[in-house]
Tab-separated table of C-alpha atoms and ligand atoms in Angstrom:
chain	number	residue	atom	x	y	z
G	208	MET	CA	12.049	-6.131	9.859
G	209	ARG	CA	10.660	-9.620	9.430
G	210	ILE	CA	7.466	-10.370	7.486
G	211	ASP	CA	5.910	-13.833	7.517
G	212	VAL	CA	3.149	-14.601	5.036
G	213	ILE	CA	0.592	-17.338	5.608
G	214	THR	CA	-0.430	-18.326	2.089
G	215	LEU	CA	-1.297	-21.317	-0.091
G	216	PHE	CA	1.048	-19.771	-2.693
G	217	PRO	CA	4.392	-18.851	-1.038
G	218	ASP	CA	6.213	-18.783	-4.387
G	219	PHE	CA	3.738	-16.215	-5.690
G	220	ILE	CA	4.583	-13.829	-2.860
G	221	ALA	CA	8.336	-14.387	-3.273
G	222	GLN	CA	8.089	-13.510	-6.966
G	223	CYS	CA	5.993	-10.402	-6.313
G	224	VAL	CA	8.624	-8.824	-4.122
G	225	ALA	CA	11.817	-10.152	-5.712
G	226	PHE	CA	12.527	-6.992	-7.697
G	227	GLY	CA	13.120	-3.267	-7.299
G	228	VAL	CA	12.944	-1.629	-3.891
G	229	THR	CA	11.635	-4.735	-2.120
G	230	GLY	CA	14.301	-6.932	-3.707
G	231	ARG	CA	16.962	-4.395	-2.703
G	232	ALA	CA	15.614	-4.242	0.855
G	233	GLY	CA	15.977	-8.002	1.037
G	234	GLU	CA	19.510	-7.988	-0.395
G	235	ARG	CA	20.492	-5.299	2.132
G	236	GLN	CA	18.916	-7.396	4.895
G	237	LEU	CA	16.569	-4.565	5.780
G	238	LEU	CA	13.618	-6.905	5.395
G	239	SER	CA	13.317	-10.694	5.585
G	240	LEU	CA	10.345	-12.470	4.063
G	241	HIS	CA	9.154	-15.965	4.967
G	242	GLY	CA	6.246	-17.962	3.508
G	243	TRP	CA	4.189	-20.546	5.410
G	244	ASN	CA	1.807	-22.818	3.524
G	245	PRO	CA	-1.182	-24.074	5.587
G	246	ARG	CA	-1.301	-27.141	3.347
G	247	ASP	CA	1.976	-28.262	4.923
G	248	TYR	CA	0.075	-28.464	8.224
G	249	ALA	CA	-3.121	-30.061	6.892
G	250	GLU	CA	-3.921	-33.595	7.938
G	251	GLY	CA	-5.409	-36.569	6.082
G	252	ASN	CA	-4.644	-38.078	2.700
G	253	TYR	CA	-5.851	-35.044	0.797
G	254	ARG	CA	-4.354	-32.462	3.191
G	255	ARG	CA	-7.550	-30.419	3.050
G	256	VAL	CA	-7.329	-26.721	3.797
G	257	ASP	CA	-10.935	-25.811	2.993
G	258	GLU	CA	-14.440	-27.116	3.461
G	259	ARG	CA	-17.989	-26.265	2.443
G	260	PRO	CA	-19.609	-23.391	4.396
G	261	PHE	CA	-22.180	-24.197	7.071
G	262	GLY	CA	-25.481	-22.699	6.034
G	263	GLY	CA	-24.822	-23.573	2.392
G	264	GLY	CA	-24.019	-21.092	-0.366
G	265	PRO	CA	-21.252	-20.779	-2.929
G	266	GLY	CA	-17.542	-21.146	-2.385
G	267	MET	CA	-15.476	-22.870	0.269
G	268	VAL	CA	-14.154	-21.707	3.636
G	269	MET	CA	-10.575	-22.187	4.897
G	270	LEU	CA	-10.312	-24.572	7.834
G	271	ILE	CA	-9.118	-23.355	11.242
G	272	ASP	CA	-6.468	-25.941	12.114
G	273	PRO	CA	-4.068	-25.778	9.125
G	274	LEU	CA	-4.066	-21.964	9.364
G	275	ARG	CA	-3.623	-22.042	13.121
G	276	ALA	CA	-0.688	-24.470	12.841
G	277	ALA	CA	0.969	-22.371	10.126
G	278	ILE	CA	0.582	-19.231	12.256
G	279	ALA	CA	2.029	-21.051	15.286
G	280	ALA	CA	5.015	-22.200	13.196
G	281	ALA	CA	5.593	-18.653	11.953
G	282	ARG	CA	5.387	-17.246	15.478
G	283	ALA	CA	7.825	-19.901	16.774
G	284	ALA	CA	10.370	-19.144	14.042
G	285	ASP	CA	11.400	-15.904	15.764
G	286	PRO	CA	11.166	-14.810	19.408
G	287	ALA	CA	10.041	-11.279	18.572
G	288	PRO	CA	6.287	-10.665	19.014
G	289	ALA	CA	4.370	-10.377	15.761
G	290	ARG	CA	1.272	-8.441	14.770
G	291	ILE	CA	-1.098	-10.527	12.665
G	292	VAL	CA	-2.788	-8.724	9.775
G	293	TYR	CA	-5.547	-10.371	7.713
G	294	LEU	CA	-5.921	-9.025	4.156
G	295	THR	CA	-9.621	-8.850	3.340
G	296	PRO	CA	-12.167	-6.597	1.609
G	297	GLN	CA	-13.764	-6.298	5.054
G	298	GLY	CA	-10.635	-4.660	6.487
G	299	ALA	CA	-9.823	-1.061	7.356
G	300	PRO	CA	-8.513	0.899	4.335
G	301	LEU	CA	-4.727	0.763	4.008
G	302	THR	CA	-3.312	4.279	4.363
G	303	GLN	CA	0.238	5.658	4.380
G	304	ALA	CA	-0.201	6.229	8.112
G	305	LYS	CA	-0.953	2.520	8.595
G	306	VAL	CA	2.012	1.612	6.368
G	307	ARG	CA	4.261	3.816	8.510
G	308	GLU	CA	2.968	2.164	11.674
G	309	LEU	CA	3.510	-1.363	10.315
G	310	ALA	CA	6.970	-0.381	9.038
G	311	THR	CA	8.094	0.418	12.595
G	312	ARG	CA	7.259	-3.081	13.835
G	313	GLU	CA	9.942	-5.757	14.233
G	314	ARG	CA	7.579	-8.444	12.930
G	315	VAL	CA	4.336	-8.654	11.002
G	316	ILE	CA	2.516	-11.831	9.973
G	317	LEU	CA	0.284	-11.357	6.908
G	318	LEU	CA	-2.598	-13.810	6.638
G	319	CYS	CA	-3.817	-14.384	3.071
G	320	GLY	CA	-7.195	-16.019	2.601
G	321	ARG	CA	-8.470	-17.829	-0.452
G	322	TYR	CA	-11.822	-19.248	-1.547
G	323	GLU	CA	-14.652	-17.407	0.243
G	324	GLY	CA	-12.594	-16.639	3.260
G	325	VAL	CA	-11.434	-17.926	6.611
G	326	ASP	CA	-13.439	-19.506	9.467
G	327	GLU	CA	-14.428	-16.539	11.659
G	328	ARG	CA	-13.230	-18.321	14.796
G	329	LEU	CA	-9.646	-18.281	13.487
G	330	ILE	CA	-9.912	-14.539	12.752
G	331	GLU	CA	-11.305	-13.816	16.224
G	332	ALA	CA	-8.632	-15.906	17.951
G	333	GLU	CA	-5.520	-14.998	15.976
G	334	VAL	CA	-5.941	-11.773	13.950
G	335	ASP	CA	-4.921	-8.412	15.426
G	336	GLU	CA	-6.280	-6.291	12.570
G	337	GLU	CA	-7.920	-6.627	9.164
G	338	VAL	CA	-6.674	-4.464	6.278
G	339	SER	CA	-8.134	-3.749	2.834
G	340	ILE	CA	-6.274	-2.247	-0.127
G	341	GLY	CA	-9.548	-1.277	-1.818
G	342	ASP	CA	-13.231	-1.979	-2.221
G	343	TYR	CA	-13.027	-4.948	-4.563
G	344	VAL	CA	-12.718	-8.713	-4.269
G	345	LEU	CA	-9.564	-10.417	-5.543
G	346	SER	CA	-8.955	-14.148	-5.850
G	347	GLY	CA	-7.063	-14.086	-2.596
G	348	GLY	CA	-5.168	-11.899	-0.174
G	349	GLU	CA	-1.732	-12.439	-1.765
G	350	LEU	CA	-1.749	-9.406	-4.083
G	351	ALA	CA	-2.858	-7.242	-1.158
G	352	ALA	CA	-0.040	-8.723	0.929
G	353	ALA	CA	2.426	-7.843	-1.845
G	354	VAL	CA	1.144	-4.245	-1.760
G	355	VAL	CA	1.690	-4.052	1.999
G	356	ILE	CA	5.162	-5.595	1.714
G	357	ASP	CA	6.172	-3.141	-1.033
G	358	ALA	CA	4.869	-0.084	0.831
G	359	VAL	CA	6.495	-1.175	4.120
G	360	ALA	CA	9.801	-2.151	2.458
G	361	ARG	CA	10.165	1.357	0.989
G	362	LEU	CA	10.100	2.807	4.487
G	363	GLN	CA	12.936	0.644	5.827
G	364	GLU	CA	15.983	2.812	6.530
G	365	GLY	CA	18.363	2.454	3.586
G	366	ALA	CA	15.871	0.881	1.178
G	367	LEU	CA	15.499	3.996	-0.956
G	368	SER	CA	18.119	6.120	-2.682
G	369	ASP	CA	18.259	9.774	-1.557
G	370	ALA	CA	16.195	10.810	-4.602
G	371	GLU	CA	13.605	8.088	-4.035
G	372	SER	CA	13.447	8.992	-0.369
G	373	ALA	CA	12.836	12.645	-1.223
G	374	ALA	CA	10.056	11.609	-3.590
G	375	GLN	CA	8.554	9.454	-0.872
G	376	ASP	CA	8.703	12.426	1.502
G	377	SER	CA	6.660	14.519	-0.913
G	378	PHE	CA	3.758	12.089	-0.475
G	379	GLU	CA	4.454	11.612	3.230
G	380	GLY	CA	2.902	15.045	3.786
G	381	GLY	CA	-0.441	13.493	2.878
G	382	LEU	CA	-0.609	15.284	-0.474
G	383	LEU	CA	-0.739	13.808	-3.953
G	384	ASP	CA	2.456	14.044	-5.983
G	385	CYS	CA	3.231	16.897	-8.357
G	386	PRO	CA	3.580	16.357	-12.138
G	387	HIS	CA	6.966	15.119	-13.441
G	388	TYR	CA	8.654	15.903	-16.756
G	389	THR	CA	11.779	14.813	-18.586
G	390	ARG	CA	13.288	15.431	-22.034
G	391	PRO	CA	12.505	16.423	-24.684
G	392	VAL	CA	11.592	20.006	-23.743
G	393	GLU	CA	9.373	20.342	-26.811
G	394	HIS	CA	7.097	17.495	-27.871
G	395	GLU	CA	3.939	17.260	-29.911
G	396	LEU	CA	2.233	16.494	-26.596
G	397	GLY	CA	3.402	19.801	-25.158
G	398	ARG	CA	6.295	21.728	-23.613
G	399	VAL	CA	7.949	21.289	-20.245
G	400	PRO	CA	6.967	24.128	-17.847
G	401	ASP	CA	9.689	26.796	-18.020
G	402	VAL	CA	10.121	27.008	-14.249
G	403	LEU	CA	11.498	23.451	-14.213
G	404	MET	CA	14.347	24.540	-16.515
G	405	SER	CA	15.037	27.819	-14.721
G	406	GLY	CA	17.603	26.429	-12.300
G	407	ASN	CA	15.843	28.451	-9.605
G	408	HIS	CA	15.441	25.750	-6.977
G	409	ALA	CA	13.277	27.870	-4.699
G	410	GLU	CA	10.850	28.600	-7.544
G	411	ILE	CA	10.897	24.943	-8.627
G	412	ALA	CA	10.083	23.795	-5.085
G	413	ARG	CA	7.310	26.408	-4.922
G	414	TRP	CA	5.858	25.241	-8.243
G	415	ARG	CA	5.948	21.573	-7.149
G	416	ARG	CA	4.289	22.357	-3.830
G	417	ARG	CA	1.574	24.411	-5.536
G	418	GLU	CA	0.879	21.602	-8.045
G	419	ALA	CA	0.740	18.984	-5.280
G	420	LEU	CA	-1.662	21.124	-3.224
G	421	GLY	CA	-3.776	21.913	-6.274
G	422	ARG	CA	-3.986	18.312	-7.437
G	423	THR	CA	-4.944	17.155	-3.985
G	424	TRP	CA	-7.659	19.813	-3.799
G	425	GLN	CA	-8.968	18.793	-7.233
G	426	ARG	CA	-8.695	15.008	-7.084
G	427	ARG	CA	-8.697	14.039	-3.423
G	428	PRO	CA	-10.207	16.869	-1.336
G	429	ASP	CA	-10.690	14.274	1.410
G	430	LEU	CA	-6.904	14.231	1.882
G	431	LEU	CA	-6.647	17.999	2.201
G	432	ASP	CA	-6.888	19.396	5.718
G	433	GLU	CA	-7.174	23.040	4.655
G	434	PRO	CA	-7.365	24.529	8.180
G	435	ALA	CA	-4.051	22.856	8.979
G	436	LEU	CA	-2.315	24.354	5.939
G	437	SER	CA	0.345	26.997	6.523
G	438	LYS	CA	-0.184	30.558	5.320
G	439	ALA	CA	2.252	29.892	2.501
G	440	ASP	CA	0.360	26.769	1.424
G	441	HIS	CA	-2.954	28.649	1.506
G	442	GLN	CA	-1.394	31.244	-0.798
G	443	LEU	CA	-0.160	28.574	-3.189
G	444	LEU	CA	-3.532	26.819	-3.235
G	445	ASN	CA	-5.283	30.135	-3.962
G	446	GLU	CA	-2.901	30.715	-6.876
G	447	TYR	CA	-3.799	27.281	-8.225
G	448	ARG	CA	-7.523	27.866	-7.806
G	449	ALA	CA	-7.304	31.254	-9.524
G	450	ARG	CA	-6.486	29.377	-12.739
G	451	PHE	CA	-9.970	27.908	-12.712
G	452	ALA	CA	-11.761	30.982	-11.491
G	453	GLU	CA	-10.567	32.836	-14.634
G	454	VAL	CA	-11.863	29.972	-16.824
G	455	GLY	CA	-15.129	30.036	-14.874
G	456	ASP	CA	-15.491	33.803	-15.505
G	457	ASP	CA	-15.070	33.303	-19.273
G	458	PHE	CA	-17.656	30.510	-19.136
G	459	ASP	CA	-20.131	32.722	-17.255
G	460	GLY	CA	-19.525	35.306	-19.940
C	758	9WO	C1	-15.108	-15.382	-2.543
C	758	9WO	C2	-16.396	-15.803	-2.896
C	758	9WO	C3	-16.855	-16.840	-3.674
C	758	9WO	C4	-18.246	-16.962	-3.843
C	758	9WO	C5	-19.109	-16.066	-3.254
C	758	9WO	C6	-18.643	-15.031	-2.474
C	758	9WO	C7	-17.286	-14.903	-2.295
C	758	9WO	N1	-16.585	-13.989	-1.588
C	758	9WO	C8	-15.289	-14.300	-1.727
C	758	9WO	C9	-14.259	-13.547	-1.078
C	758	9WO	O1	-14.482	-12.477	-0.549
C	758	9WO	N2	-13.034	-14.149	-1.084
C	758	9WO	C10	-11.960	-13.494	-0.422
C	758	9WO	C11	-10.727	-13.775	-1.257
C	758	9WO	C12	-11.725	-14.017	0.981
C	758	9WO	C13	-10.517	-13.378	1.619
C	758	9WO	C14	-9.318	-13.518	0.696
C	758	9WO	N3	-9.683	-13.057	-0.628
C	758	9WO	C15	-9.579	-11.736	-0.956
C	758	9WO	C16	-8.900	-10.778	-0.265
C	758	9WO	N4	-10.150	-11.175	-2.037
C	758	9WO	N5	-9.885	-9.856	-2.043
C	758	9WO	C17	-9.128	-9.602	-0.977
C	758	9WO	C18	-8.689	-8.270	-0.640
C	758	9WO	C19	-7.773	-8.088	0.390
C	758	9WO	C20	-7.400	-6.794	0.698
C	758	9WO	N6	-7.910	-5.727	0.041
C	758	9WO	C21	-8.815	-5.920	-0.953
C	758	9WO	C22	-9.212	-7.179	-1.322
């Protein structure tokens, strides 16, 4: 997979994804990353990439032509068609489903804005979709681009070890992850649940599934599609809920 990033700070992006899974994906040639700086395509003595907004107001707006030229250069660098994604607070929320969809593409071009944003005409003419990593405003789209690159890199075949891949699968089901423990068994902060030391892999898998279902129900009920749960999962979720029902009974006295 090839990812091109249109950004005023190509080095920043390169550094963000130089380590860990994304670095490994690059070394294994599972993912290639290329930066394109609109300033390299800006004209005039000052190579301007931004200008004051029409209508007044704070901030500056990124000019059409340097961005358009950088996008054209990125497109021309490889014959494969590319999907252009603009990282912005106004975008659709990034989900694992969207990550999976992007990860199947041969090419993606990530457009990172700065200042107050990009001239709307460039967005309308060049952008295929707008994506947000959360409801907050950053200084630019680069950190959001790094998030997309990391999430997509993990899904490239061969990027993860078997253990990492299994862990990824646990979230792939749309549930939150279960709790994790390591040594020591006893600590002033508590004891590791006995089931995890039982060696009974079926019971361990059952415990992990129940904790993942329960956590999702508690923390992110919006992710839980209860009607779609299997009979076994319904049973596990009821076991988890029973924990709280008992506490509730005591409370009610
Ligand atoms: C800057 C600004 C300055 C003065 C008044 C209002 C203003 N709004 C902005 C602004 O929204 N800047 C954005 C910076 C323009 C697009 C690139 N930037 C950005 C992307 N910030 N946060 C994101 C982002 C991207 C994806 N998911 C979450 C946040």
